[in-house]
mmCIF file of N, CA and C in Angstrom:
data_model
loop_
_atom_site.group_PDB
_atom_site.id
_atom_site.type_symbol
_atom_site.label_atom_id
_atom_site.label_comp_id
_atom_site.label_asym_id
_atom_site.label_seq_id
_atom_site.Cartn_x
_atom_site.Cartn_y
_atom_site.Cartn_z
ATOM 1 N N MET A 423 104.505 112.471 107.929
ATOM 2 C CA MET A 423 104.235 113.165 108.872
ATOM 3 C C MET A 423 102.619 113.038 109.138
ATOM 4 N N GLY A 424 102.340 112.931 110.308
ATOM 5 C CA GLY A 424 100.928 113.014 110.684
ATOM 6 C C GLY A 424 100.092 114.232 110.252
ATOM 7 N N PRO A 425 98.916 114.062 109.592
ATOM 8 C CA PRO A 425 98.132 115.359 109.263
ATOM 9 C C PRO A 425 97.912 116.248 110.312
ATOM 10 N N PRO A 426 98.028 117.546 109.923
ATOM 11 C CA PRO A 426 97.851 118.587 110.975
ATOM 12 C C PRO A 426 96.311 118.648 111.339
ATOM 13 N N GLY A 427 96.243 118.808 112.475
ATOM 14 C CA GLY A 427 94.920 118.700 112.984
ATOM 15 C C GLY A 427 94.276 117.436 113.464
ATOM 16 N N SER A 428 95.051 116.113 113.074
ATOM 17 C CA SER A 428 94.812 115.015 113.463
ATOM 18 C C SER A 428 95.449 114.569 114.839
ATOM 19 N N VAL A 429 95.055 113.293 115.379
ATOM 20 C CA VAL A 429 95.594 112.756 116.591
ATOM 21 C C VAL A 429 97.022 112.082 116.306
ATOM 22 N N TYR A 430 97.416 112.131 115.107
ATOM 23 C CA TYR A 430 98.703 111.944 114.643
ATOM 24 C C TYR A 430 99.648 113.200 114.221
ATOM 25 N N GLU A 431 99.124 114.274 114.514
ATOM 26 C CA GLU A 431 100.083 115.475 114.118
ATOM 27 C C GLU A 431 101.193 115.622 114.701
ATOM 28 N N GLY A 432 102.307 115.747 114.119
ATOM 29 C CA GLY A 432 103.475 115.741 114.677
ATOM 30 C C GLY A 432 104.422 114.510 114.693
ATOM 31 N N GLY A 433 103.664 113.310 114.139
ATOM 32 C CA GLY A 433 104.374 112.123 114.171
ATOM 33 C C GLY A 433 105.109 111.803 112.740
ATOM 34 N N VAL A 434 106.280 111.288 112.730
ATOM 35 C CA VAL A 434 106.866 110.938 111.429
ATOM 36 C C VAL A 434 106.664 109.419 111.365
ATOM 37 N N PHE A 435 106.002 108.821 110.442
ATOM 38 C CA PHE A 435 105.599 107.612 110.076
ATOM 39 C C PHE A 435 106.378 107.025 108.857
ATOM 40 N N PHE A 436 107.038 105.716 108.952
ATOM 41 C CA PHE A 436 107.710 105.191 107.908
ATOM 42 C C PHE A 436 106.734 104.233 107.156
ATOM 43 N N LEU A 437 106.964 104.197 106.011
ATOM 44 C CA LEU A 437 106.278 103.133 105.324
ATOM 45 C C LEU A 437 107.217 102.178 104.440
ATOM 46 N N ASP A 438 106.612 100.956 104.258
ATOM 47 C CA ASP A 438 107.142 100.396 103.036
ATOM 48 C C ASP A 438 106.306 100.094 101.966
ATOM 49 N N ILE A 439 106.853 100.355 100.806
ATOM 50 C CA ILE A 439 106.087 100.366 99.465
ATOM 51 C C ILE A 439 106.915 99.222 98.632
ATOM 52 N N THR A 440 106.080 98.246 98.250
ATOM 53 C CA THR A 440 106.555 97.069 97.466
ATOM 54 C C THR A 440 105.879 96.989 96.146
ATOM 55 N N PHE A 441 106.568 96.979 94.968
ATOM 56 C CA PHE A 441 105.970 96.947 93.889
ATOM 57 C C PHE A 441 106.205 95.486 93.119
ATOM 58 N N SER A 442 104.880 94.863 92.570
ATOM 59 C CA SER A 442 105.051 93.653 92.257
ATOM 60 C C SER A 442 105.351 93.554 91.030
ATOM 61 N N PRO A 443 105.805 92.634 89.949
ATOM 62 C CA PRO A 443 106.200 92.683 88.701
ATOM 63 C C PRO A 443 104.669 93.318 87.697
ATOM 64 N N ASP A 444 103.877 92.826 88.453
ATOM 65 C CA ASP A 444 102.374 93.236 87.732
ATOM 66 C C ASP A 444 102.113 94.618 87.758
ATOM 67 N N TYR A 445 102.795 95.655 88.654
ATOM 68 C CA TYR A 445 102.451 96.988 88.721
ATOM 69 C C TYR A 445 102.647 97.773 87.399
ATOM 70 N N PRO A 446 101.757 98.589 86.967
ATOM 71 C CA PRO A 446 100.563 99.244 87.799
ATOM 72 C C PRO A 446 99.284 98.420 87.572
ATOM 73 N N PHE A 447 99.265 97.347 87.104
ATOM 74 C CA PHE A 447 97.973 96.371 87.063
ATOM 75 C C PHE A 447 97.546 95.929 88.398
ATOM 76 N N LYS A 448 98.162 95.821 89.249
ATOM 77 C CA LYS A 448 98.248 95.221 90.548
ATOM 78 C C LYS A 448 98.617 96.372 91.675
ATOM 79 N N PRO A 449 98.061 96.580 92.724
ATOM 80 C CA PRO A 449 98.446 97.583 93.786
ATOM 81 C C PRO A 449 99.878 97.372 94.316
ATOM 82 N N PRO A 450 100.328 98.273 94.605
ATOM 83 C CA PRO A 450 101.766 98.215 95.497
ATOM 84 C C PRO A 450 101.274 97.656 96.871
ATOM 85 N N LYS A 451 102.088 96.830 97.573
ATOM 86 C CA LYS A 451 102.001 96.413 98.975
ATOM 87 C C LYS A 451 102.428 97.805 99.874
ATOM 88 N N VAL A 452 101.547 98.578 100.552
ATOM 89 C CA VAL A 452 102.057 99.432 101.342
ATOM 90 C C VAL A 452 101.555 98.978 103.075
ATOM 91 N N THR A 453 102.829 99.188 103.636
ATOM 92 C CA THR A 453 102.595 98.768 105.123
ATOM 93 C C THR A 453 103.264 99.882 105.931
ATOM 94 N N PHE A 454 102.791 100.214 107.238
ATOM 95 C CA PHE A 454 103.416 100.938 108.022
ATOM 96 C C PHE A 454 104.785 100.165 108.857
ATOM 97 N N ARG A 455 105.834 100.719 108.860
ATOM 98 C CA ARG A 455 106.835 100.294 109.547
ATOM 99 C C ARG A 455 106.892 100.870 111.163
ATOM 100 N N THR A 456 106.263 102.194 111.261
ATOM 101 C CA THR A 456 105.981 102.572 112.328
ATOM 102 C C THR A 456 104.902 102.168 113.107
ATOM 103 N N ARG A 457 104.682 102.119 114.320
ATOM 104 C CA ARG A 457 103.709 101.679 115.105
ATOM 105 C C ARG A 457 102.869 102.611 115.157
ATOM 106 N N ILE A 458 101.297 102.260 115.030
ATOM 107 C CA ILE A 458 100.499 103.468 114.900
ATOM 108 C C ILE A 458 99.055 102.631 115.724
ATOM 109 N N TYR A 459 98.332 103.666 116.594
ATOM 110 C CA TYR A 459 97.173 103.244 117.079
ATOM 111 C C TYR A 459 95.970 103.618 116.215
ATOM 112 N N HIS A 460 95.588 102.693 115.373
ATOM 113 C CA HIS A 460 94.683 103.127 114.210
ATOM 114 C C HIS A 460 93.715 101.664 113.753
ATOM 115 N N CYS A 461 92.435 102.016 113.855
ATOM 116 C CA CYS A 461 91.321 100.595 113.530
ATOM 117 C C CYS A 461 91.769 100.250 112.178
ATOM 118 N N ASN A 462 92.238 100.957 111.317
ATOM 119 C CA ASN A 462 92.378 100.436 109.898
ATOM 120 C C ASN A 462 93.849 99.898 109.599
ATOM 121 N N ILE A 463 94.764 99.915 110.582
ATOM 122 C CA ILE A 463 96.115 99.436 110.442
ATOM 123 C C ILE A 463 96.515 98.534 111.518
ATOM 124 N N ASN A 464 96.676 97.379 111.363
ATOM 125 C CA ASN A 464 97.127 96.509 112.356
ATOM 126 C C ASN A 464 98.593 96.361 112.786
ATOM 127 N N SER A 465 98.739 95.780 113.888
ATOM 128 C CA SER A 465 100.242 95.661 114.425
ATOM 129 C C SER A 465 101.385 95.091 113.574
ATOM 130 N N GLN A 466 100.934 94.602 112.247
ATOM 131 C CA GLN A 466 102.115 94.227 111.512
ATOM 132 C C GLN A 466 102.167 95.291 110.404
ATOM 133 N N GLY A 467 101.449 96.573 110.471
ATOM 134 C CA GLY A 467 101.344 97.652 109.659
ATOM 135 C C GLY A 467 100.778 97.449 108.514
ATOM 136 N N VAL A 468 99.635 96.473 108.386
ATOM 137 C CA VAL A 468 98.950 96.138 107.089
ATOM 138 C C VAL A 468 97.786 97.171 107.231
ATOM 139 N N ILE A 469 97.529 97.957 106.050
ATOM 140 C CA ILE A 469 96.415 98.898 105.947
ATOM 141 C C ILE A 469 95.247 98.450 105.353
ATOM 142 N N CYS A 470 94.251 98.663 105.792
ATOM 143 C CA CYS A 470 92.908 98.464 105.206
ATOM 144 C C CYS A 470 92.394 99.525 104.311
ATOM 145 N N LEU A 471 92.543 99.635 103.227
ATOM 146 C CA LEU A 471 92.291 100.779 102.343
ATOM 147 C C LEU A 471 91.910 100.326 100.929
ATOM 148 N N ASP A 472 90.654 100.468 100.700
ATOM 149 C CA ASP A 472 89.991 99.942 99.301
ATOM 150 C C ASP A 472 90.856 100.132 98.250
ATOM 151 N N ILE A 473 91.455 101.157 98.087
ATOM 152 C CA ILE A 473 92.236 101.427 96.734
ATOM 153 C C ILE A 473 93.679 100.624 96.579
ATOM 154 N N LEU A 474 94.026 99.740 97.942
ATOM 155 C CA LEU A 474 95.152 98.985 97.910
ATOM 156 C C LEU A 474 94.481 97.477 97.682
ATOM 157 N N LYS A 475 93.452 97.319 97.471
ATOM 158 C CA LYS A 475 92.600 95.868 97.268
ATOM 159 C C LYS A 475 91.900 95.990 96.023
ATOM 160 N N ASP A 476 90.548 95.840 96.277
ATOM 161 C CA ASP A 476 89.529 95.669 95.146
ATOM 162 C C ASP A 476 89.442 96.994 94.379
ATOM 163 N N ASN A 477 89.419 98.180 94.762
ATOM 164 C CA ASN A 477 89.252 99.333 94.090
ATOM 165 C C ASN A 477 90.526 99.877 93.448
ATOM 166 N N TRP A 478 91.449 99.295 93.594
ATOM 167 C CA TRP A 478 92.838 99.466 92.695
ATOM 168 C C TRP A 478 92.730 99.929 91.147
ATOM 169 N N SER A 479 93.218 100.918 90.943
ATOM 170 C CA SER A 479 93.106 101.268 89.090
ATOM 171 C C SER A 479 94.608 101.637 88.875
ATOM 172 N N PRO A 480 94.934 100.997 87.745
ATOM 173 C CA PRO A 480 96.276 101.360 87.107
ATOM 174 C C PRO A 480 96.420 102.938 86.887
ATOM 175 N N ALA A 481 95.502 103.697 87.179
ATOM 176 C CA ALA A 481 95.486 105.142 86.930
ATOM 177 C C ALA A 481 95.785 105.580 88.180
ATOM 178 N N LEU A 482 95.586 104.877 89.302
ATOM 179 C CA LEU A 482 96.393 105.633 90.499
ATOM 180 C C LEU A 482 97.660 105.720 90.721
ATOM 181 N N THR A 483 98.265 107.000 91.004
ATOM 182 C CA THR A 483 99.610 107.075 91.399
ATOM 183 C C THR A 483 100.046 106.804 92.891
ATOM 184 N N ILE A 484 101.316 106.837 93.013
ATOM 185 C CA ILE A 484 101.832 106.711 94.478
ATOM 186 C C ILE A 484 101.477 107.903 95.072
ATOM 187 N N SER A 485 101.410 108.968 94.467
ATOM 188 C CA SER A 485 100.987 110.200 95.357
ATOM 189 C C SER A 485 99.814 109.959 95.813
ATOM 190 N N LYS A 486 98.800 109.575 94.956
ATOM 191 C CA LYS A 486 97.404 109.553 95.116
ATOM 192 C C LYS A 486 96.977 108.557 96.345
ATOM 193 N N VAL A 487 97.991 107.488 96.261
ATOM 194 C CA VAL A 487 97.914 106.268 97.429
ATOM 195 C C VAL A 487 98.416 106.957 98.682
ATOM 196 N N LEU A 488 99.530 107.744 98.837
ATOM 197 C CA LEU A 488 99.826 108.506 99.956
ATOM 198 C C LEU A 488 98.859 109.407 100.331
ATOM 199 N N LEU A 489 98.257 109.877 99.381
ATOM 200 C CA LEU A 489 97.373 110.956 99.920
ATOM 201 C C LEU A 489 95.971 110.197 100.537
ATOM 202 N N SER A 490 95.623 109.441 100.112
ATOM 203 C CA SER A 490 94.598 108.276 100.479
ATOM 204 C C SER A 490 94.880 107.910 102.130
ATOM 205 N N ILE A 491 96.389 107.468 102.147
ATOM 206 C CA ILE A 491 96.819 106.970 103.398
ATOM 207 C C ILE A 491 96.605 108.358 104.426
ATOM 208 N N CYS A 492 97.197 109.293 104.257
ATOM 209 C CA CYS A 492 96.970 110.612 104.865
ATOM 210 C C CYS A 492 95.542 110.647 105.182
ATOM 211 N N SER A 493 94.685 110.754 104.368
ATOM 212 C CA SER A 493 93.212 110.993 104.329
ATOM 213 C C SER A 493 92.467 109.923 105.480
ATOM 214 N N LEU A 494 93.262 108.592 105.536
ATOM 215 C CA LEU A 494 92.822 107.533 106.459
ATOM 216 C C LEU A 494 93.177 107.947 107.936
ATOM 217 N N LEU A 495 94.339 108.676 107.946
ATOM 218 C CA LEU A 495 94.661 109.160 109.202
ATOM 219 C C LEU A 495 93.914 110.189 109.719
ATOM 220 N N THR A 496 93.613 111.037 108.931
ATOM 221 C CA THR A 496 92.567 111.942 109.347
ATOM 222 C C THR A 496 91.071 111.604 109.729
ATOM 223 N N ASP A 497 90.554 110.601 108.898
ATOM 224 C CA ASP A 497 89.200 110.070 109.095
ATOM 225 C C ASP A 497 89.207 108.737 108.943
ATOM 226 N N CYS A 498 89.458 107.717 110.100
ATOM 227 C CA CYS A 498 89.395 106.472 110.092
ATOM 228 C C CYS A 498 88.083 105.929 109.619
ATOM 229 N N ASN A 499 88.154 104.511 109.380
ATOM 230 C CA ASN A 499 86.859 104.000 108.896
ATOM 231 C C ASN A 499 86.457 102.839 109.780
ATOM 232 N N PRO A 500 85.845 103.129 110.817
ATOM 233 C CA PRO A 500 85.580 102.292 111.943
ATOM 234 C C PRO A 500 84.395 101.003 111.449
ATOM 235 N N ALA A 501 83.956 101.278 110.097
ATOM 236 C CA ALA A 501 83.042 100.440 109.762
ATOM 237 C C ALA A 501 83.681 99.203 108.911
ATOM 238 N N ASP A 502 85.030 99.260 108.710
ATOM 239 C CA ASP A 502 86.004 98.355 108.121
ATOM 240 C C ASP A 502 87.018 98.037 108.791
ATOM 241 N N PRO A 503 87.149 97.764 110.015
ATOM 242 C CA PRO A 503 88.500 97.576 110.739
ATOM 243 C C PRO A 503 89.240 96.413 110.696
ATOM 244 N N LEU A 504 90.423 96.701 110.851
ATOM 245 C CA LEU A 504 91.431 95.591 110.918
ATOM 246 C C LEU A 504 91.439 95.203 112.407
ATOM 247 N N VAL A 505 91.312 96.267 113.193
ATOM 248 C CA VAL A 505 91.452 95.944 114.804
ATOM 249 C C VAL A 505 90.102 96.394 115.188
ATOM 250 N N GLY A 506 89.391 95.436 115.708
ATOM 251 C CA GLY A 506 87.943 95.784 116.086
ATOM 252 C C GLY A 506 87.950 96.451 117.368
ATOM 253 N N SER A 507 88.837 96.214 118.193
ATOM 254 C CA SER A 507 89.028 96.964 119.452
ATOM 255 C C SER A 507 88.943 98.295 119.601
ATOM 256 N N ILE A 508 89.719 98.769 118.636
ATOM 257 C CA ILE A 508 90.320 100.087 118.449
ATOM 258 C C ILE A 508 88.823 100.786 117.872
ATOM 259 N N ALA A 509 88.419 100.043 116.678
ATOM 260 C CA ALA A 509 87.132 100.787 116.094
ATOM 261 C C ALA A 509 86.213 100.828 117.178
ATOM 262 N N THR A 510 85.798 99.849 118.033
ATOM 263 C CA THR A 510 84.723 99.876 119.057
ATOM 264 C C THR A 510 85.139 101.148 119.980
ATOM 265 N N GLN A 511 86.382 101.052 120.315
ATOM 266 C CA GLN A 511 86.697 102.399 121.143
ATOM 267 C C GLN A 511 86.580 103.661 120.716
ATOM 268 N N TYR A 512 86.868 103.837 119.334
ATOM 269 C CA TYR A 512 86.602 105.083 118.485
ATOM 270 C C TYR A 512 85.025 105.496 118.274
ATOM 271 N N MET A 513 84.307 104.399 118.338
ATOM 272 C CA MET A 513 82.825 104.693 118.288
ATOM 273 C C MET A 513 82.257 104.904 119.817
ATOM 274 N N THR A 514 82.536 104.414 120.784
ATOM 275 C CA THR A 514 82.099 104.427 122.124
ATOM 276 C C THR A 514 82.610 105.379 122.933
ATOM 277 N N ASN A 515 84.177 105.593 122.939
ATOM 278 C CA ASN A 515 84.706 106.484 123.745
ATOM 279 C C ASN A 515 85.916 107.204 123.004
ATOM 280 N N ARG A 516 85.499 108.183 122.110
ATOM 281 C CA ARG A 516 86.281 108.817 121.377
ATOM 282 C C ARG A 516 87.418 109.446 122.081
ATOM 283 N N ALA A 517 86.960 110.153 123.079
ATOM 284 C CA ALA A 517 88.294 110.666 124.058
ATOM 285 C C ALA A 517 89.279 109.786 124.261
ATOM 286 N N GLU A 518 89.080 108.793 124.895
ATOM 287 C CA GLU A 518 90.112 107.624 125.275
ATOM 288 C C GLU A 518 90.823 107.262 124.104
ATOM 289 N N HIS A 519 90.078 107.031 122.803
ATOM 290 C CA HIS A 519 90.699 106.608 121.594
ATOM 291 C C HIS A 519 91.779 107.668 121.136
ATOM 292 N N ASP A 520 91.401 108.886 121.148
ATOM 293 C CA ASP A 520 92.219 110.035 120.835
ATOM 294 C C ASP A 520 93.315 110.136 121.809
ATOM 295 N N ARG A 521 93.140 109.987 123.042
ATOM 296 C CA ARG A 521 94.219 110.066 123.811
ATOM 297 C C ARG A 521 95.307 108.798 123.528
ATOM 298 N N MET A 522 94.769 107.737 123.468
ATOM 299 C CA MET A 522 95.865 106.774 123.197
ATOM 300 C C MET A 522 96.446 106.828 121.878
ATOM 301 N N ALA A 523 95.777 107.425 120.750
ATOM 302 C CA ALA A 523 96.379 107.576 119.651
ATOM 303 C C ALA A 523 97.634 108.527 119.752
ATOM 304 N N ARG A 524 97.234 109.738 120.334
ATOM 305 C CA ARG A 524 98.338 110.714 120.620
ATOM 306 C C ARG A 524 99.454 110.043 121.398
ATOM 307 N N GLN A 525 99.105 109.327 122.292
ATOM 308 C CA GLN A 525 100.347 108.737 123.275
ATOM 309 C C GLN A 525 101.110 107.733 122.452
ATOM 310 N N TRP A 526 100.498 106.910 121.544
ATOM 311 C CA TRP A 526 101.200 106.162 120.664
ATOM 312 C C TRP A 526 101.907 106.781 119.659
ATOM 313 N N THR A 527 101.620 108.105 119.108
ATOM 314 C CA THR A 527 102.261 108.884 118.238
ATOM 315 C C THR A 527 103.567 109.564 118.879
ATOM 316 N N LYS A 528 103.288 109.870 120.014
ATOM 317 C CA LYS A 528 104.413 110.491 120.636
ATOM 318 C C LYS A 528 105.588 109.366 121.219
ATOM 319 N N ARG A 529 104.976 108.287 121.484
ATOM 320 C CA ARG A 529 105.863 107.168 121.789
ATOM 321 C C ARG A 529 106.649 106.563 120.672
ATOM 322 N N TYR A 530 106.024 106.236 119.514
ATOM 323 C CA TYR A 530 106.721 105.523 118.522
ATOM 324 C C TYR A 530 107.026 106.521 117.125
ATOM 325 N N ALA A 531 106.363 107.586 116.933
ATOM 326 C CA ALA A 531 106.396 108.181 115.694
ATOM 327 C C ALA A 531 107.188 109.689 116.014
ATOM 328 N N THR A 532 107.925 109.852 117.176
ATOM 329 C CA THR A 532 108.662 111.230 117.299
ATOM 330 C C THR A 532 110.296 110.934 117.877
#
C-alpha cells in the first residue's frame, strides 16, 4: 500500500523479490511490477536504493528492505535518480510532479 500522506496513498503496489543463492550475503533483487511515477524507480520497475546495492548488509531483513522502500515512496531522492526528468520536475515543479504521481497511482495501482 502507498504510505499514508504520500502521493501514493491508497495505491496497491506489487513487487517481485528474487533471492540469489548467495543471499543473505548479496541483496535480493526487488522490482516494482506495478507502474509508478517516481524518480528512483524506472519503467522496468528497477529501484535505486542504496541498501539494495553497495550498502547491503546480511543483517538487513526483508521487512527492513520493504520499510526502506515505503520510506522512499514518502521521501524520494532526486539527488540520485533513475529517471532524471521526474527528478527535475520534483525539484522545479512539485505541484505538477505530485499531480502526475497521484494520477499514475489512480490509473495503475487501484
